[in-house]
Amino acid sequence: MRILTGIQPSGKLHWGNYFGAMKSMFDLQDRGENFMFIANYHAMTTVSDGKVLREATRDVALDYLACGLDTEKTVIYRQSDVPEVQELAWYLSCLTPMGLLERCHSYKDKMAHGFEATHGLFAYPVLMAADILIMNADLVPVGKDQKQHLEVTRDLAQKFNNCFGEIFKLPDAYIPESVATILGTDGQKMSKSYHNTIELFDPSVKKKVMGIVTDSTPMEEPKEPEGNSIYELYKLFATPEEVAAMAHNFRAGGYGYGTAKKELLAAYHRLFDPFKERREELSRDKDALEDILKAGAAKARAAAAPIVDKVREAVGL
Ligand code: ADP
Ligand code: TRP
């Protein structure tokens, strides 16, 4: 089984990215052949500064490696190191109905946030389909917001197969219910676009956790934990016993949001402080990181090559 995911280097990664995509990928590392890439072509839809893109790409690579990517089990690569994805994106584009892309939420969402309506943003899901299909991936760990892109990928794979013969597998999204949508500091979905994120190695993590929006139920009163952002976030970091204890405390009353926030902060540090240390170590040796990415690129390109050959042959090139 092939498992694949990617994240755009379009800003600092946050808790939503970690639990929604990265951790699922790491949890599956023993289950198949794994590919995890940095979607730097995709990031160009919103980043138009070369230096910024290069640095952000490196940052995401460091985040992957620091937080659990095992290079013995998972191939890590920059999307742009497999330029054949652009080629495949073109072949898929020629079969992509405009209406399919017009229905995509992510595009409409970007428009609503004031981005310019570029062809790159519009065609984004086609490039994503190419990333997935070029590696013949079976399973794609992502957050719920990417589900529609996986549906587009399946549609395009099916259409291609109908037209040119059975070449592509139809991939499935992997979206565990417990991490489908991670909440941000304002109780909405955590997202860069909503300015409600807590970054993986956020220098102001304490301020952000203490600033999580809550209602004004007084300290003494019992509170329902389910749906409360602090409790929902705590579930991600804490053991089942710790989670049960927090639920009990909330329901019993006499337990304030401030105390719950401190517990969340402590649980975050327990998980992320070791990652932070590893990240600092990794970031000291730029050449070593480049070597890892180059080795990953060679493996990724080799995995893509047989599929690209078949596709070229099938389309008549
Ligand atoms: P953002 O919304 O901050 O721009 P991205 O779109 O770059 O995040 O997301 C990268 C990956 O992280 C995707 O797989 C996405 O589904 C996942 N992800 C992002 N935010 C969340 C969230 N709040 N909950 C669950 N998964 C998320
Ligand atoms: N669209 C994804 C996001 O916004 C990133 C991405 C690009 C991706 N290509 C992919 C995710 C292929 C999974 C598989 O986060």
Coordinates of C-alpha atoms and ligand atoms in Angstrom, one line a residue:
M1 CA 0.0 0.0 0.0
R2 CA 1.3 3.5 -0.9
I3 CA 0.5 6.3 1.5
L4 CA 1.2 9.9 0.6
T5 CA 0.6 13.4 1.8
G6 CA 1.9 16.9 1.3
I7 CA 1.6 20.3 3.0
Q8 CA 2.2 23.7 1.4
P9 CA 5.0 25.8 2.7
S10 CA 2.8 28.9 2.7
G11 CA 3.4 29.9 6.3
K12 CA 4.4 28.3 9.6
L13 CA 2.8 25.0 10.3
H14 CA 0.2 24.8 13.1
W15 CA -1.5 22.4 15.4
G16 CA -4.2 21.8 12.8
N17 CA -1.6 20.7 10.3
Y18 CA 0.1 18.5 12.8
F19 CA -2.9 16.6 14.0
G20 CA -4.9 16.8 10.8
A21 CA -2.2 15.6 8.4
M22 CA 1.3 15.0 9.8
K23 CA 0.5 12.8 12.7
S24 CA -1.8 10.6 10.7
M25 CA 1.0 10.1 8.2
F26 CA 3.5 9.3 11.0
D27 CA 1.0 6.9 12.6
L28 CA 0.8 5.0 9.3
Q29 CA 4.6 4.8 8.7
D30 CA 4.7 1.1 9.4
R31 CA 1.8 0.2 7.1
G32 CA 3.2 0.7 3.7
E33 CA 5.4 2.6 1.3
N34 CA 5.2 6.2 2.4
F35 CA 5.7 9.5 0.7
M36 CA 5.6 12.9 2.3
F37 CA 6.4 16.0 0.3
I38 CA 6.6 19.7 0.6
A39 CA 4.0 21.2 -1.8
N40 CA 6.2 24.2 -2.9
Y41 CA 4.6 24.4 -6.4
H42 CA 1.2 24.7 -4.7
A43 CA 2.5 27.4 -2.3
M44 CA 3.3 29.6 -5.3
T45 CA -0.5 30.2 -5.6
T46 CA -0.2 32.5 -2.6
V47 CA 3.6 33.1 -2.1
S48 CA 5.3 35.3 -4.7
D49 CA 8.7 35.9 -3.0
G50 CA 11.5 33.4 -3.9
K51 CA 13.4 33.9 -0.7
V52 CA 10.3 33.4 1.4
L53 CA 9.3 30.3 -0.5
R54 CA 12.7 28.8 -0.2
E55 CA 12.9 29.4 3.5
A56 CA 9.4 28.2 4.2
T57 CA 10.1 25.0 2.2
R58 CA 13.1 24.3 4.4
D59 CA 11.1 25.0 7.5
V60 CA 8.4 22.5 6.5
A61 CA 11.1 19.9 5.8
L62 CA 12.6 20.5 9.3
D63 CA 9.1 20.3 10.9
Y64 CA 8.4 16.9 9.2
L65 CA 11.8 15.5 10.3
A66 CA 11.6 17.0 13.8
C67 CA 8.0 15.8 14.5
G68 CA 8.3 12.2 13.5
L69 CA 9.2 11.5 9.9
D70 CA 11.5 8.5 9.8
T71 CA 13.6 8.6 6.6
E72 CA 14.0 4.8 6.8
K73 CA 10.3 4.4 6.4
T74 CA 9.1 7.5 4.5
V75 CA 10.4 9.3 1.5
I76 CA 10.6 13.0 2.0
Y77 CA 10.9 15.3 -1.0
R78 CA 10.2 18.7 -2.4
Q79 CA 7.3 18.6 -4.9
S80 CA 9.5 20.7 -7.4
D81 CA 12.1 17.9 -7.3
V82 CA 9.7 15.8 -9.2
P83 CA 8.9 18.1 -12.1
E84 CA 7.0 15.3 -13.8
V85 CA 4.0 16.2 -11.6
Q86 CA 3.6 19.3 -13.8
E87 CA 3.6 17.2 -16.9
L88 CA 0.9 14.9 -15.5
A89 CA -1.1 17.9 -14.3
W90 CA -1.3 19.0 -17.9
Y91 CA -2.5 15.7 -19.2
L92 CA -5.2 15.7 -16.4
S93 CA -6.0 19.4 -17.2
C94 CA -7.0 18.4 -20.7
L95 CA -9.7 16.1 -19.2
T96 CA -10.8 18.4 -16.3
P97 CA -14.2 19.9 -16.8
M98 CA -14.3 23.6 -15.8
G99 CA -17.4 23.0 -13.8
L100 CA -15.6 20.5 -11.5
L101 CA -13.1 23.1 -10.5
E102 CA -15.7 25.8 -10.2
R103 CA -17.4 23.8 -7.5
C104 CA -14.3 23.5 -5.4
H105 CA -14.7 25.1 -1.9
S106 CA -11.0 26.0 -1.5
Y107 CA -11.1 28.2 -4.6
K108 CA -14.3 29.9 -3.5
D109 CA -12.8 30.3 0.0
K110 CA -9.6 32.0 -1.4
M111 CA -11.8 34.3 -3.5
A112 CA -13.8 35.2 -0.4
H113 CA -10.5 36.0 1.4
G114 CA -9.6 38.5 -1.3
F115 CA -7.0 36.5 -3.3
E116 CA -6.6 37.3 -7.0
A117 CA -8.4 34.8 -9.2
T118 CA -5.4 33.3 -10.9
H119 CA -5.3 30.2 -13.1
G120 CA -2.9 28.6 -10.6
L121 CA -5.4 28.9 -7.8
F122 CA -8.2 27.6 -10.0
A123 CA -6.2 24.7 -11.3
Y124 CA -4.8 23.8 -7.8
P125 CA -6.8 20.6 -7.4
V126 CA -5.5 19.3 -10.8
L127 CA -1.9 19.6 -9.6
M128 CA -2.9 18.0 -6.3
A129 CA -4.4 15.1 -8.3
A130 CA -1.2 14.8 -10.2
D131 CA 0.8 14.6 -6.9
I132 CA -1.3 11.7 -5.7
L133 CA -1.7 9.8 -9.0
I134 CA 1.9 10.0 -10.1
M135 CA 2.9 8.0 -7.0
N136 CA 0.0 5.6 -7.4
A137 CA -1.0 6.4 -3.8
D138 CA -3.8 4.3 -2.1
L139 CA -4.3 6.4 1.0
V140 CA -3.9 10.1 1.6
P141 CA -4.0 11.4 5.2
V142 CA -5.4 14.9 5.2
G143 CA -7.8 17.1 7.2
K144 CA -11.5 17.2 6.3
D145 CA -11.1 20.4 4.2
Q146 CA -9.2 18.4 1.6
K147 CA -11.8 15.7 1.2
Q148 CA -13.3 17.4 -1.9
H149 CA -9.8 17.5 -3.5
L150 CA -9.6 13.8 -3.0
E151 CA -13.0 13.4 -4.7
V152 CA -11.7 15.5 -7.7
T153 CA -8.6 13.3 -7.8
R154 CA -10.7 10.1 -8.0
D155 CA -12.9 11.7 -10.7
L156 CA -9.9 12.6 -12.8
A157 CA -8.3 9.2 -12.3
Q158 CA -11.5 7.5 -13.4
K159 CA -11.9 9.8 -16.4
F160 CA -8.3 9.2 -17.5
N161 CA -8.7 5.4 -17.1
N162 CA -12.0 5.4 -19.1
C163 CA -10.3 7.4 -21.8
F164 CA -6.8 5.9 -22.0
G165 CA -7.0 2.5 -20.2
E166 CA -6.6 1.4 -16.6
I167 CA -3.5 3.2 -15.4
F168 CA -4.4 4.9 -12.1
K169 CA -5.7 3.5 -8.8
L170 CA -8.5 5.5 -7.2
P171 CA -7.0 6.8 -3.9
D172 CA -8.9 7.2 -0.6
A173 CA -8.6 10.1 1.8
Y174 CA -7.7 9.0 5.3
I175 CA -9.5 11.3 7.8
P176 CA -9.8 9.9 11.3
E177 CA -12.9 11.5 12.9
S178 CA -11.0 12.7 16.0
V179 CA -8.7 14.9 14.0
A180 CA -10.9 15.8 11.0
T181 CA -11.2 19.5 12.1
I182 CA -8.9 20.9 14.8
L183 CA -10.3 24.0 16.4
G184 CA -8.4 27.3 16.6
T185 CA -8.1 29.8 19.4
D186 CA -11.5 31.4 18.5
G187 CA -13.4 28.1 18.4
Q188 CA -13.5 28.0 14.5
K189 CA -11.5 25.6 12.4
M190 CA -7.8 26.4 13.0
S191 CA -6.4 27.9 9.8
K192 CA -3.8 30.5 8.7
S193 CA -6.6 32.3 6.9
Y194 CA -8.5 32.9 10.1
H195 CA -5.6 34.1 12.2
N196 CA -6.5 31.7 15.0
T197 CA -3.5 29.3 14.8
I198 CA -1.0 28.1 17.3
E199 CA 2.2 27.2 15.5
L200 CA 4.1 24.0 16.1
F201 CA 6.9 25.9 17.8
D202 CA 5.1 29.1 18.5
P203 CA 7.2 31.5 20.6
S204 CA 4.0 33.0 21.9
V205 CA 2.3 29.6 22.7
K206 CA 1.6 30.6 26.3
K207 CA -0.1 33.8 25.3
K208 CA -2.2 32.1 22.6
V209 CA -3.3 29.2 24.8
M210 CA -4.2 31.5 27.6
G211 CA -6.1 33.6 25.0
I212 CA -8.3 30.8 23.8
V213 CA -11.8 32.2 23.7
T214 CA -14.2 30.8 26.3
D215 CA -17.7 31.7 27.5
S216 CA -18.2 33.5 30.7
T217 CA -19.5 30.7 32.9
P218 CA -18.2 31.4 36.4
M219 CA -15.5 29.3 37.9
E220 CA -17.7 27.5 40.5
E221 CA -20.4 26.4 38.0
P222 CA -20.3 23.0 36.3
K223 CA -19.4 23.1 32.6
E224 CA -20.0 20.8 29.6
P225 CA -16.6 19.9 28.3
E226 CA -17.6 18.4 24.9
G227 CA -17.3 21.1 22.2
N228 CA -15.2 23.4 24.4
S229 CA -12.1 24.3 22.5
I230 CA -9.7 23.9 25.5
Y231 CA -11.0 20.4 26.1
E232 CA -11.1 19.4 22.4
L233 CA -7.5 20.5 22.0
Y234 CA -6.5 18.8 25.3
K235 CA -7.9 15.5 23.9
L236 CA -5.2 15.7 21.2
F237 CA -2.3 15.9 23.6
A238 CA -3.3 14.1 26.7
T239 CA -3.7 10.4 27.7
P240 CA -7.3 9.0 28.0
E241 CA -7.0 9.1 31.8
E242 CA -6.0 12.8 31.7
V243 CA -8.8 13.6 29.4
A244 CA -11.3 11.8 31.6
A245 CA -10.0 13.7 34.6
M246 CA -10.4 17.1 32.9
A247 CA -14.0 16.1 31.8
H248 CA -14.8 15.2 35.4
N249 CA -13.4 18.4 36.7
F250 CA -15.4 20.5 34.3
R251 CA -18.6 18.7 35.1
A252 CA -18.0 18.8 38.8
G253 CA -17.7 22.6 38.9
G254 CA -15.2 24.7 40.8
Y255 CA -12.7 24.2 37.9
G256 CA -12.0 27.3 35.8
Y257 CA -10.9 27.7 32.2
G258 CA -7.6 29.2 33.3
T259 CA -6.6 26.0 35.1
A260 CA -7.7 23.9 32.1
K261 CA -5.6 26.2 29.8
K262 CA -2.5 25.6 32.0
E263 CA -3.0 21.9 31.7
L264 CA -3.3 22.1 28.0
L265 CA -0.1 24.2 27.8
A266 CA 1.8 21.6 29.9
A267 CA 0.5 18.7 27.7
Y268 CA 1.7 20.6 24.6
H269 CA 5.2 21.1 26.0
R270 CA 5.4 17.5 27.0
L271 CA 4.9 16.5 23.4
F272 CA 6.6 19.3 21.5
D273 CA 9.6 20.2 23.6
P274 CA 11.5 17.1 22.4
F275 CA 10.5 17.9 18.8
K276 CA 11.8 21.4 19.3
E277 CA 15.2 20.1 20.5
R278 CA 15.5 17.8 17.5
R279 CA 14.5 20.6 15.1
E280 CA 17.2 22.9 16.5
E281 CA 19.8 20.1 16.0
L282 CA 18.6 19.4 12.4
S283 CA 18.6 23.1 11.5
R284 CA 22.3 23.5 12.4
D285 CA 23.4 21.4 9.4
K286 CA 22.0 22.8 6.2
D287 CA 24.0 20.4 4.0
A288 CA 22.7 17.4 5.8
L289 CA 19.1 18.5 5.2
E290 CA 19.8 19.2 1.6
D291 CA 21.3 15.6 1.3
I292 CA 18.2 14.1 2.9
L293 CA 15.9 16.0 0.4
K294 CA 18.1 15.1 -2.6
A295 CA 18.0 11.4 -1.6
G296 CA 14.2 11.6 -1.1
A297 CA 13.8 13.3 -4.5
A298 CA 15.8 10.5 -6.3
K299 CA 13.5 7.9 -4.7
A300 CA 10.3 9.8 -5.4
R301 CA 11.3 10.3 -9.1
A302 CA 12.2 6.6 -9.4
A303 CA 8.8 5.7 -8.0
A304 CA 7.0 8.1 -10.4
A305 CA 9.0 7.1 -13.5
P306 CA 7.1 3.9 -14.4
I307 CA 3.7 5.6 -14.1
V308 CA 4.9 8.6 -16.2
D309 CA 6.2 6.2 -18.9
K310 CA 2.8 4.4 -19.0
V311 CA 0.9 7.7 -19.2
R312 CA 3.0 9.1 -22.0
E313 CA 2.6 6.0 -24.0
A314 CA -1.2 5.9 -23.3
V315 CA -1.8 9.5 -24.3
G316 CA 0.1 9.1 -27.6
L317 CA 3.4 10.9 -26.9
Ligands
ADP1 P1 -4.4 26.2 6.4 O1 -5.9 26.0 6.5 O2 -3.9 26.8 7.7 O3 -4.0 27.0 5.2 P2 -3.4 24.0 4.9 O4 -4.6 24.1 4.0 O5 -2.1 24.4 4.5 O6 -3.8 24.8 6.3 O7 -3.4 22.5 5.4 C1 -2.4 21.5 5.3 C2 -2.9 20.2 5.8 O8 -3.3 20.3 7.2 C3 -4.1 19.7 5.1 O9 -4.1 18.2 5.0 C4 -5.3 20.1 5.9 O10 -6.4 19.4 5.7 C5 -4.7 20.0 7.3 N1 -5.3 20.9 8.2 C6 -5.2 22.3 8.2 N2 -5.9 22.8 9.2 C7 -6.6 21.8 9.8 C8 -7.5 21.8 10.9 N3 -7.9 22.9 11.5 N4 -8.0 20.6 11.2 C9 -7.6 19.4 10.6 N5 -6.7 19.4 9.6 C10 -6.2 20.6 9.2
TRP2 N1 -3.8 20.8 -0.8 C1 -3.1 20.4 0.3 C2 -3.2 21.5 1.4 O1 -3.7 22.5 1.2 C3 -1.6 20.2 0.0 C4 -1.4 19.1 -1.0 C5 -0.9 19.3 -2.3 C6 -1.6 17.8 -0.8 N2 -0.8 18.2 -2.9 C7 -1.2 17.2 -2.1 C8 -2.1 17.0 0.2 C9 -1.4 15.8 -2.3 C10 -2.2 15.6 0.0 C11 -1.8 15.0 -1.2 O2 -2.8 21.3 2.5

